[in-house]
Amino acid sequence: MLACALALAAPAGLRLAVNLTPLPDLHPPTSQLVVDRNGTLLRPFPVADGIWRLDAAKGDVDPLFTRLLLAYEDKRFFTHHGVDMAAMGRAFWQMLRHGRIVSGGSTLTMQVARLLGDDDTRSLVGKVHQILLARALETRLSKDEILDLYLLLAPYGGNIEGVRAASLAYFGKEPRRLTAAEAALLVAIPQSPKARRPDRFPKRAKEARDRVLARAAKAGALRPEIAHQARTEASPHTRHPFPMLAAHLANRLAHRPDAPAVIALSIDADAQARLEALAHKAAKTLGRKTSVAILVADHRTGEILASVGSSDPLDFARAGFIDMTERERSPGSTLKPLIYGLSFELGLAHPESLIDDRPSAFSGYTPSSFDGEYRGTVTVRRALQLSLNVPAITLLEEVGPARLLARMRRAGVRPALSDVSPPGLAIGLGGLGVTLRDLVTLSAAIARGGRAMSLTEEKGQTGKPLGRVLSEAAAWQVSDILAGAPTPLGAKADNIAFKTGTSYGYRDAWAIGFDGNHVIGVWAGRADATPVPGLVGIEAAAPIMLEAFARLGPTKRLRAAPPNLLDAATADLPPPLRHVARGAEPGTPGPEIAFPPDGARIDLGLADQHGEGHGEALAVKLRDGAPPFTWFVNGRPVGHTAFRRELFFEPDGPGFADVTVLDRTGKGASVRVFLQ
């Protein structure tokens, strides 16, 4: 009652009452938002009480809405001080004259005061407190700040609050561009949000909308012909679901302890939507319980542009709630490019080397051909393009499983391995666990010339440089081979280097490809790891990958060949490289470089020659191995010795040098040294 007395007292008393009126919390909790690289909404999350309350300011809403709102609700908003005495007097007179409430006298500021507080404004005390709070808001906030609070808090039925949430719920779009009919409906609903919900009472909602249009036309806020046309527009009668793009990634990041109110991702919303539609369509053709995951990254920067964790996050039958970009699965044959690349880097093979594809045993391990057929002697290029198993294991035996795993770890990949026994040759055909993100990271490294970079989903960030996975020459050779891989049903794959894979038992189908800008990884299968008969990478995953490239736009040319690359036909290769053979003399040790040791820094006086490369020659000494020997420096042959186990060569200048030697059985050794 004290507030009532002060409100009715002299102006000085009113000012005192206003000054003594505490403001409620002017920053109510709002929905956490996940947005793309351009600020487009990917996914909002409701506040703790289940309310959808999306932050929006005057600049985020179509000016037409604001114009209709002021014309209908508070035409003197910018001139009064929170209370429009003329409007309240008119409302009181109409109530006395008609015996009922004909029009309200509340200003927008008073409505904001009611929405912020919990007073019963039907009582005298509650109404007076609402007036005092409105005056207090006017003294401490600008008009635009008060309007922003209305845009945030206006009730729209059910658990929808604020203009932005309402526009998304009833029109499926942001409120930046509204038709006259849409703007009028958003003005009308808050006056009676329960009774005018378009999804429950579409007729009442339309009638209220039309009254807003009529009053706006009468007040001159809308041209009569536009108002007439708007009244003929259908009113929505359902609610749209809120955006849920990149649902798995958004959910994972939003639930981090330090997650901000607005999470900005590197995702491109348009690309994400197109690829989610592709995954949804593809999964339907693959089977009732199958799912599809797609990951797209810009391998130049490491930014993730699209992350599709499943074909439908809400499809329980397909276990759509599981993010298959992060689940460890058997990679099938998708690690073969790295195996071949290591063999090129170590000088064990060349794309035009010959290699045998025939039934073979490797210390008790007997890999079989995927299709049951063997091609005999083929080039290494063809063996990788056809994804032949025996040649891949032949090379892995020489490269060594430990070296393969070490290079994977350089790229930040931590494969899941058996605790029962050390990793063996089976890892070359999928005997370990990796994620789709891991495979995209490895392919991105090959696309970048062998240099690995971490992937990032944060806007404005680039991936962190990691270790070198392959030499530049080896990475280019692998890319060149994969660019000629056979495509499914003769589909076009211009400027795309790709590899497919199928895990044991047809549980996982993979396709990983890259062009000059992007790398795309696709997984298809069942999230519960149940076999899907006939599910193979080239047929199930490769068409999805190629379609994903098409939906991103024209492909870009692959990386150009590095200089000083050994480009020769099989017959023109150095003898040890013409045919990749397994150790011809069992028990004979392979060559070992005795000097210089790996990682050494050797002073040849090159730094004193101003980069002209006229210092001393480097002496390389060898032990063991079966002569003759072929010597390589940085991938280029520099000598062939029949029996001598040493070589002298003059470097071009200071810097790192990769020195490799091959004996006649194809066994090799390498060191990397720094010459100065």
XYZ file of C-alpha atoms in Angstrom, residues 30-629:
600
model
C 18.713 -17.430 -23.124
C 19.092 -20.467 -25.332
C 22.647 -21.528 -26.010
C 23.278 -21.162 -29.738
C 25.605 -22.976 -32.110
C 26.223 -21.000 -35.307
C 28.202 -21.592 -38.491
C 31.150 -19.646 -39.928
C 28.757 -16.955 -41.248
C 26.615 -16.673 -38.119
C 23.813 -18.886 -39.463
C 22.026 -20.779 -36.708
C 22.931 -24.469 -36.703
C 21.302 -25.571 -33.471
C 19.790 -23.842 -30.416
C 19.323 -25.483 -27.021
C 16.436 -24.657 -24.638
C 17.147 -23.001 -21.317
C 17.023 -25.043 -18.124
C 13.234 -24.845 -17.745
C 12.644 -26.065 -21.301
C 11.839 -22.617 -22.699
C 13.021 -21.693 -26.187
C 14.237 -18.131 -25.658
C 16.638 -17.041 -28.390
C 18.491 -13.787 -27.996
C 17.479 -11.178 -30.575
C 17.890 -7.438 -30.854
C 16.060 -4.809 -32.872
C 18.607 -5.102 -35.666
C 17.899 -8.834 -36.008
C 14.192 -8.330 -36.753
C 12.488 -7.045 -39.875
C 11.684 -3.315 -39.393
C 8.179 -4.071 -40.662
C 7.489 -6.032 -37.477
C 8.602 -3.128 -35.297
C 6.448 -0.715 -37.304
C 3.332 -2.888 -36.953
C 4.060 -3.544 -33.272
C 4.223 0.150 -32.417
C 1.165 0.967 -34.538
C -0.886 -1.717 -32.790
C 0.500 -1.681 -29.264
C 2.143 1.627 -28.458
C 2.191 4.355 -31.078
C 3.663 6.879 -28.610
C 6.420 4.515 -27.431
C 9.252 6.876 -28.301
C 7.638 9.917 -26.625
C 6.147 8.676 -23.325
C 8.110 7.835 -20.182
C 6.841 4.342 -19.619
C 3.176 5.152 -19.012
C 0.866 6.563 -21.680
C -1.706 8.470 -19.582
C -3.864 9.219 -22.623
C -4.097 5.550 -23.526
C -4.834 4.545 -19.953
C -7.533 7.185 -19.659
C -9.144 6.038 -22.905
C -9.055 2.404 -21.769
C -10.623 3.317 -18.397
C -13.405 5.366 -20.051
C -14.198 2.554 -22.511
C -14.402 0.068 -19.658
C -16.855 2.315 -17.784
C -18.914 2.915 -20.914
C -19.136 -0.701 -22.120
C -18.852 -2.522 -18.830
C -15.907 -4.558 -20.090
C -12.323 -4.061 -21.242
C -12.386 -2.804 -24.825
C -8.719 -1.830 -25.263
C -5.647 -2.030 -23.095
C -3.717 0.927 -21.819
C -0.422 -0.834 -21.217
C 2.616 0.460 -23.029
C 5.360 -1.792 -24.348
C 7.440 -0.722 -21.365
C 4.667 -1.781 -18.985
C 4.408 -5.122 -20.791
C 8.163 -5.608 -20.378
C 7.766 -4.768 -16.666
C 5.030 -7.419 -16.399
C 7.164 -10.008 -18.214
C 10.156 -9.304 -15.997
C 8.196 -9.348 -12.748
C 5.746 -11.764 -11.182
C 3.039 -9.328 -10.049
C -0.657 -9.920 -10.534
C -1.401 -6.863 -12.673
C -5.148 -7.434 -12.255
C -4.870 -6.147 -8.695
C -4.425 -2.471 -7.835
C -1.149 -3.076 -5.982
C 0.209 -5.192 -8.815
C -0.787 -2.596 -11.393
C 0.834 0.240 -9.456
C 4.047 -1.791 -9.099
C 3.983 -2.469 -12.833
C 3.726 1.290 -13.492
C 6.564 2.069 -11.090
C 8.753 -0.623 -12.641
C 7.968 0.695 -16.132
C 9.023 4.190 -15.045
C 12.183 2.727 -13.476
C 13.026 0.928 -16.709
C 12.589 4.142 -18.661
C 14.996 6.009 -16.393
C 17.734 3.393 -16.600
C 17.415 1.901 -20.072
C 17.237 3.318 -23.562
C 14.137 2.837 -25.705
C 16.006 0.359 -27.912
C 17.075 -1.652 -24.847
C 13.461 -1.814 -23.665
C 12.334 -2.881 -27.129
C 15.036 -5.570 -27.188
C 13.686 -6.940 -23.899
C 10.212 -7.178 -25.420
C 11.613 -8.968 -28.473
C 13.274 -11.451 -26.123
C 10.455 -12.043 -23.609
C 7.163 -11.730 -25.503
C 5.136 -14.943 -24.970
C 4.133 -16.939 -28.032
C 2.403 -19.957 -26.537
C 3.722 -23.111 -24.966
C 7.451 -22.946 -24.377
C 8.123 -20.288 -27.023
C 9.329 -16.877 -25.892
C 10.635 -14.046 -27.994
C 10.211 -13.038 -31.608
C 13.150 -15.035 -32.911
C 12.020 -18.306 -31.365
C 8.464 -17.663 -32.588
C 9.564 -16.936 -36.150
C 11.608 -20.140 -36.255
C 8.800 -22.170 -34.687
C 5.899 -20.891 -36.807
C 7.595 -19.905 -40.082
C 10.770 -21.985 -40.043
C 12.976 -18.956 -40.662
C 14.812 -16.137 -38.963
C 12.798 -12.915 -38.391
C 15.122 -10.763 -40.508
C 12.756 -10.927 -43.494
C 9.036 -11.173 -42.761
C 5.983 -10.762 -44.915
C 3.286 -8.371 -43.719
C 1.110 -11.353 -42.739
C 3.940 -12.964 -40.773
C 4.834 -9.729 -38.984
C 1.188 -9.099 -38.083
C 0.809 -12.609 -36.652
C 3.871 -12.119 -34.464
C 2.346 -8.861 -33.198
C -1.007 -10.509 -32.446
C -0.046 -13.687 -30.598
C 1.450 -12.187 -27.379
C -1.866 -10.480 -26.546
C -3.339 -13.916 -25.829
C -0.595 -16.495 -26.388
C -2.580 -19.532 -25.246
C -5.687 -18.765 -27.261
C -3.877 -17.621 -30.416
C -1.305 -20.369 -30.841
C -1.330 -21.047 -34.596
C -0.554 -24.735 -34.097
C -3.631 -25.201 -31.864
C -6.052 -22.434 -32.773
C -5.200 -21.388 -36.347
C -8.590 -19.713 -36.923
C -8.272 -17.471 -33.868
C -4.671 -16.691 -34.766
C -5.666 -15.644 -38.283
C -8.515 -13.448 -37.022
C -6.178 -11.689 -34.578
C -3.581 -11.265 -37.330
C -6.157 -9.656 -39.628
C -7.151 -7.183 -36.898
C -3.535 -6.099 -36.605
C -3.348 -5.638 -40.379
C -6.551 -3.573 -40.389
C -5.398 -1.290 -37.588
C -1.937 -0.890 -39.167
C -3.544 0.167 -42.463
C -5.830 2.608 -40.665
C -2.881 4.109 -38.785
C -0.887 4.513 -41.999
C 1.763 1.976 -40.972
C 0.863 -0.269 -43.919
C -0.520 0.516 -47.345
C -4.146 -0.673 -47.653
C -3.444 -2.834 -50.704
C -0.602 -4.601 -48.896
C -2.808 -5.192 -45.857
C -5.563 -6.586 -48.121
C -3.113 -8.931 -49.837
C -1.704 -10.051 -46.493
C -5.153 -11.041 -45.247
C -5.433 -13.525 -48.121
C -2.191 -15.251 -47.087
C -2.611 -18.580 -45.327
C -1.763 -18.651 -41.639
C 0.558 -21.392 -40.305
C -1.136 -24.214 -38.445
C 1.863 -26.285 -37.331
C 5.153 -25.741 -35.531
C 8.445 -26.209 -37.322
C 11.236 -28.038 -35.529
C 14.129 -25.835 -34.495
C 17.279 -26.116 -36.631
C 19.417 -29.126 -35.792
C 22.297 -29.007 -38.266
C 25.560 -30.708 -37.268
C 23.578 -32.074 -34.330
C 26.236 -34.389 -32.910
C 29.103 -31.917 -33.142
C 26.952 -29.108 -31.736
C 25.805 -31.261 -28.838
C 29.336 -32.351 -27.979
C 30.688 -28.807 -27.927
C 27.678 -27.303 -26.142
C 28.118 -29.687 -23.214
C 31.715 -28.780 -22.530
C 32.115 -27.210 -19.066
C 33.515 -23.980 -20.535
C 31.067 -23.711 -23.442
C 30.073 -20.073 -24.198
C 26.526 -18.844 -24.837
C 27.223 -18.653 -28.576
C 29.484 -21.296 -30.104
C 30.802 -20.304 -33.529
C 31.938 -23.208 -35.710
C 33.897 -23.486 -38.942
C 30.940 -25.417 -40.392
C 29.280 -24.067 -43.539
C 25.521 -24.333 -42.928
C 24.609 -24.648 -46.620
C 27.109 -27.450 -47.216
C 26.045 -29.122 -43.975
C 22.377 -29.105 -44.993
C 23.134 -30.503 -48.447
C 25.264 -33.317 -47.069
C 22.803 -34.196 -44.308
C 20.151 -34.582 -46.998
C 22.557 -36.756 -48.988
C 23.287 -38.992 -45.981
C 19.575 -39.350 -45.208
C 18.790 -40.326 -48.793
C 21.729 -42.717 -49.100
C 20.972 -44.548 -45.858
C 17.467 -45.356 -47.074
C 18.871 -47.083 -50.148
C 21.404 -49.103 -48.113
C 18.996 -50.756 -45.729
C 16.590 -50.235 -42.874
C 19.135 -50.110 -40.038
C 22.147 -48.716 -41.858
C 23.516 -45.251 -41.286
C 25.890 -42.890 -43.088
C 28.459 -40.442 -41.719
C 30.242 -37.744 -43.736
C 33.115 -35.481 -42.723
C 34.416 -32.629 -44.907
C 37.531 -30.570 -44.208
C 39.530 -27.920 -45.998
C 42.926 -29.613 -46.019
C 44.680 -26.278 -46.611
C 43.565 -24.889 -43.239
C 42.326 -27.910 -41.285
C 38.838 -26.388 -40.904
C 35.934 -28.817 -40.753
C 33.240 -27.581 -43.142
C 30.625 -30.293 -42.589
C 30.188 -33.002 -39.976
C 27.337 -35.471 -40.460
C 27.421 -37.910 -37.569
C 24.566 -40.085 -38.808
C 21.887 -40.167 -41.459
C 19.232 -39.056 -38.945
C 20.004 -38.192 -35.309
C 16.391 -38.931 -34.336
C 16.147 -42.353 -36.031
C 16.423 -44.830 -33.166
C 16.328 -47.868 -35.467
C 19.546 -46.675 -37.117
C 21.079 -45.647 -33.763
C 21.184 -42.142 -35.193
C 22.116 -40.678 -31.828
C 25.649 -42.139 -32.212
C 28.211 -39.850 -33.840
C 29.942 -42.170 -36.300
C 32.606 -39.601 -37.176
C 34.105 -40.263 -33.727
C 33.553 -44.027 -33.327
C 36.511 -46.383 -33.737
C 35.940 -48.929 -36.473
C 38.060 -51.187 -38.656
C 39.354 -49.118 -41.601
C 39.560 -52.006 -44.070
C 41.933 -51.075 -46.893
C 41.957 -47.326 -46.314
C 45.456 -47.372 -44.766
C 47.025 -48.850 -47.906
C 47.910 -45.422 -49.387
C 50.102 -44.739 -46.338
C 51.782 -48.148 -46.661
C 52.568 -47.552 -50.322
C 53.721 -44.024 -49.613
C 56.185 -45.258 -46.998
C 57.563 -47.796 -49.450
C 58.125 -44.982 -51.971
C 59.748 -42.760 -49.370
C 62.085 -45.517 -48.188
C 63.092 -46.384 -51.734
C 61.574 -49.856 -51.522
C 59.246 -49.372 -54.475
C 58.230 -47.009 -57.243
C 54.738 -46.619 -58.775
C 56.036 -48.425 -61.886
C 57.797 -51.202 -59.996
C 56.426 -54.684 -60.571
C 54.988 -56.640 -57.660
C 53.465 -60.102 -57.361
C 49.845 -60.753 -56.479
C 49.632 -64.452 -55.762
C 48.772 -66.589 -52.730
C 51.465 -65.969 -50.130
C 52.219 -66.592 -46.475
C 53.942 -64.079 -44.218
C 55.260 -65.800 -41.098
C 51.995 -67.611 -40.630
C 49.778 -64.761 -41.831
C 48.070 -65.574 -45.130
C 46.105 -62.637 -46.540
C 43.621 -63.495 -49.242
C 42.369 -61.532 -52.176
C 39.114 -59.684 -51.481
C 37.409 -61.067 -54.600
C 39.182 -64.447 -54.530
C 41.179 -63.716 -57.674
C 44.890 -63.003 -58.100
C 46.351 -60.837 -60.875
C 49.861 -62.252 -61.019
C 52.558 -59.648 -61.625
C 51.270 -56.062 -61.783
C 52.713 -52.607 -61.307
C 52.632 -51.119 -57.847
C 50.402 -48.395 -59.286
C 47.850 -50.912 -60.433
C 48.078 -52.897 -57.201
C 47.067 -49.835 -55.164
C 44.353 -48.778 -57.604
C 42.827 -52.267 -57.453
C 43.428 -52.427 -53.674
C 45.127 -55.828 -53.916
C 45.822 -57.341 -50.505
C 48.944 -59.438 -51.023
C 51.016 -56.611 -52.568
C 50.009 -54.320 -49.699
C 51.182 -56.855 -47.104
C 54.350 -57.489 -49.111
C 55.203 -53.804 -48.808
C 54.106 -53.580 -45.176
C 56.436 -56.453 -44.321
C 59.326 -54.347 -45.631
C 58.082 -51.042 -44.214
C 57.260 -52.547 -40.845
C 54.015 -52.216 -38.837
C 55.829 -50.162 -36.196
C 56.838 -47.528 -38.749
C 53.284 -47.371 -40.113
C 51.876 -46.783 -36.624
C 54.561 -44.211 -35.861
C 53.625 -42.175 -38.928
C 49.947 -42.356 -37.988
C 50.780 -41.048 -34.536
C 52.679 -38.150 -36.089
C 49.315 -37.030 -37.467
C 47.711 -37.225 -34.037
C 45.991 -40.542 -34.797
C 45.880 -42.915 -31.846
C 44.656 -46.232 -33.263
C 42.953 -48.786 -31.047
C 45.102 -51.910 -30.904
C 44.773 -55.326 -29.336
C 46.284 -55.732 -25.880
C 46.891 -59.437 -26.493
C 49.742 -59.238 -29.006
C 51.961 -56.624 -30.652
C 50.658 -55.127 -33.912
C 51.342 -57.341 -36.894
C 50.833 -57.269 -40.631
C 47.046 -57.581 -40.232
C 46.848 -53.867 -39.397
C 47.447 -53.203 -43.104
C 44.065 -54.731 -43.930
C 42.067 -53.207 -41.092
C 43.246 -55.035 -37.985
C 43.003 -51.960 -35.729
C 40.476 -49.270 -34.857
C 40.378 -45.714 -36.177
C 37.722 -43.046 -36.580
C 36.424 -41.321 -39.677
C 38.078 -38.167 -38.382
C 41.400 -40.048 -38.186
C 41.156 -41.171 -41.809
C 40.252 -37.671 -42.983
C 43.263 -36.315 -41.080
C 45.607 -38.822 -42.758
C 44.203 -38.141 -46.229
C 44.487 -34.415 -45.628
C 48.179 -34.911 -44.854
C 48.717 -36.721 -48.169
C 46.812 -33.972 -49.981
C 49.083 -31.369 -48.339
C 52.249 -32.988 -49.607
C 52.764 -35.264 -46.619
C 52.516 -32.633 -43.861
C 49.894 -33.435 -41.238
C 47.665 -30.795 -39.671
C 45.087 -31.172 -36.925
C 41.443 -30.634 -37.797
C 39.454 -27.884 -36.088
C 35.769 -27.052 -35.857
C 36.203 -23.613 -34.264
C 35.490 -20.545 -36.378
C 38.503 -18.390 -37.107
C 40.966 -21.102 -36.122
C 43.283 -23.134 -38.333
C 44.660 -26.561 -37.624
C 47.961 -26.909 -35.806
C 50.890 -28.206 -37.874
C 51.851 -31.738 -36.836
C 54.574 -34.097 -37.999
C 55.457 -35.122 -41.536
C 53.622 -38.306 -42.473
C 55.234 -38.799 -45.885
C 57.888 -37.102 -47.948
C 56.566 -34.640 -50.489
C 57.531 -36.910 -53.384
C 55.921 -39.991 -51.849
C 52.727 -38.094 -51.021
C 52.459 -36.845 -54.607
C 53.050 -40.341 -56.001
C 50.251 -41.728 -53.838
C 47.915 -38.901 -54.895
C 48.739 -39.469 -58.555
C 47.939 -43.174 -58.247
C 44.664 -42.629 -56.370
C 43.545 -40.032 -58.926
C 43.410 -42.905 -61.438
C 41.503 -45.357 -59.234
C 38.487 -47.009 -60.909
C 35.190 -45.348 -60.045
C 31.860 -47.035 -59.282
C 29.869 -47.683 -62.473
C 32.176 -45.413 -64.473
C 31.254 -42.279 -62.527
C 33.355 -39.166 -63.077
C 36.008 -38.344 -60.508
C 37.829 -35.418 -62.105
C 40.593 -34.046 -59.863
C 39.666 -36.477 -57.084
C 42.140 -38.912 -55.551
C 40.328 -41.473 -53.432
C 40.551 -44.820 -51.681
C 37.782 -47.128 -50.597
C 37.751 -49.799 -47.933
C 35.598 -52.607 -46.563
C 36.089 -54.056 -43.100
C 36.016 -57.739 -42.265
C 32.530 -59.218 -42.385
C 31.043 -56.297 -44.352
C 30.602 -54.222 -41.212
C 32.017 -50.934 -42.504
C 32.193 -49.360 -45.952
C 34.589 -46.441 -46.432
C 35.528 -43.899 -49.074
C 38.100 -41.166 -48.440
C 38.946 -38.703 -51.219
C 40.468 -35.290 -51.804
C 40.845 -32.651 -54.497
C 42.956 -29.493 -54.442
C 40.903 -27.929 -51.607
C 38.828 -30.468 -49.734
C 39.029 -33.924 -48.244
C 35.801 -35.884 -47.781
C 35.409 -39.036 -45.730
C 32.347 -41.288 -45.857
C 31.432 -44.208 -43.611
C 28.431 -46.470 -44.163
C 27.233 -49.403 -42.100
C 25.346 -50.232 -38.947
C 26.238 -48.347 -35.798
C 25.955 -51.554 -33.749
C 28.623 -53.226 -35.973
C 26.237 -55.865 -37.273
C 27.402 -57.201 -40.674
C 25.536 -55.963 -43.738
C 25.968 -58.562 -46.511
C 27.203 -57.008 -49.732
C 28.209 -53.696 -48.118
C 31.495 -52.734 -49.816
C 33.257 -49.421 -50.036
C 33.369 -49.022 -53.809
C 29.626 -49.658 -54.140
C 28.191 -48.196 -50.933
C 30.493 -45.388 -49.822
C 32.248 -44.204 -53.001
C 29.049 -42.988 -54.771
C 28.151 -40.976 -51.654
C 31.642 -39.434 -51.560
C 31.523 -38.458 -55.243
C 28.058 -36.970 -54.811
C 29.327 -35.045 -51.781
C 32.061 -33.496 -53.932
C 29.430 -32.582 -56.529
C 27.313 -30.863 -53.867
C 30.298 -28.783 -52.755
C 30.808 -27.365 -56.240
C 33.458 -27.766 -58.953
C 36.527 -29.705 -57.885
C 39.963 -28.074 -57.805
C 43.129 -29.409 -59.401
C 45.338 -31.612 -57.298
C 48.760 -30.566 -56.063
C 51.438 -30.219 -58.757
C 54.318 -32.684 -58.892
C 57.388 -31.681 -56.868
C 60.707 -31.099 -58.675
C 63.360 -33.804 -59.171
C 60.815 -36.621 -59.063
C 62.001 -39.934 -60.503
C 59.678 -40.366 -63.481
C 60.501 -43.533 -65.396
C 58.916 -46.591 -66.949
C 59.502 -49.968 -65.335
C 62.359 -50.871 -67.664
C 64.130 -47.584 -66.997
C 64.074 -47.853 -63.204
C 67.252 -48.740 -61.302
C 67.471 -52.554 -61.182
C 66.470 -52.944 -57.488
C 63.289 -50.946 -58.161
C 62.115 -52.828 -61.226
C 60.582 -55.647 -59.237
C 59.528 -55.606 -55.594
C 60.618 -58.968 -54.276
C 60.477 -60.436 -50.827
C 63.849 -61.340 -49.359
C 65.488 -63.658 -51.908
C 68.033 -64.929 -49.371
C 66.312 -65.761 -46.094
C 68.489 -64.995 -43.117
C 70.626 -62.470 -45.000
C 70.483 -59.153 -43.144
C 69.442 -56.084 -45.075
C 71.739 -53.103 -45.562
C 72.430 -50.759 -42.676
C 73.903 -47.277 -43.006
C 76.828 -47.205 -40.594
C 77.654 -43.550 -41.227
C 76.248 -40.963 -40.930
C 73.835 -41.796 -38.100
C 70.205 -40.807 -38.445
C 69.560 -37.227 -37.279
C 73.209 -36.157 -37.402
C 74.328 -32.609 -38.207
C 77.383 -32.716 -40.455
C 79.617 -29.754 -41.214
C 80.784 -29.941 -44.826
C 81.593 -26.264 -45.100
C 78.423 -25.642 -47.117
C 77.399 -22.657 -45.016
C 80.650 -20.904 -45.954
C 79.888 -21.221 -49.657
C 76.839 -18.885 -49.517
C 74.524 -21.621 -50.666
C 76.547 -22.460 -53.772
C 77.054 -26.079 -52.693
C 80.840 -26.361 -53.191
C 81.808 -27.716 -49.768
C 83.191 -31.151 -49.045
C 81.571 -34.373 -50.297
C 79.481 -36.445 -47.897
C 80.768 -39.938 -47.253
C 78.105 -42.602 -46.696
C 79.266 -45.994 -45.398
C 77.286 -49.199 -45.443
C 77.374 -52.588 -43.777
C 75.527 -55.820 -44.574
C 73.068 -56.189 -47.428
C 73.397 -58.044 -50.756
C 75.225 -56.096 -53.506
C 74.857 -54.396 -55.890
C 73.567 -51.277 -54.162
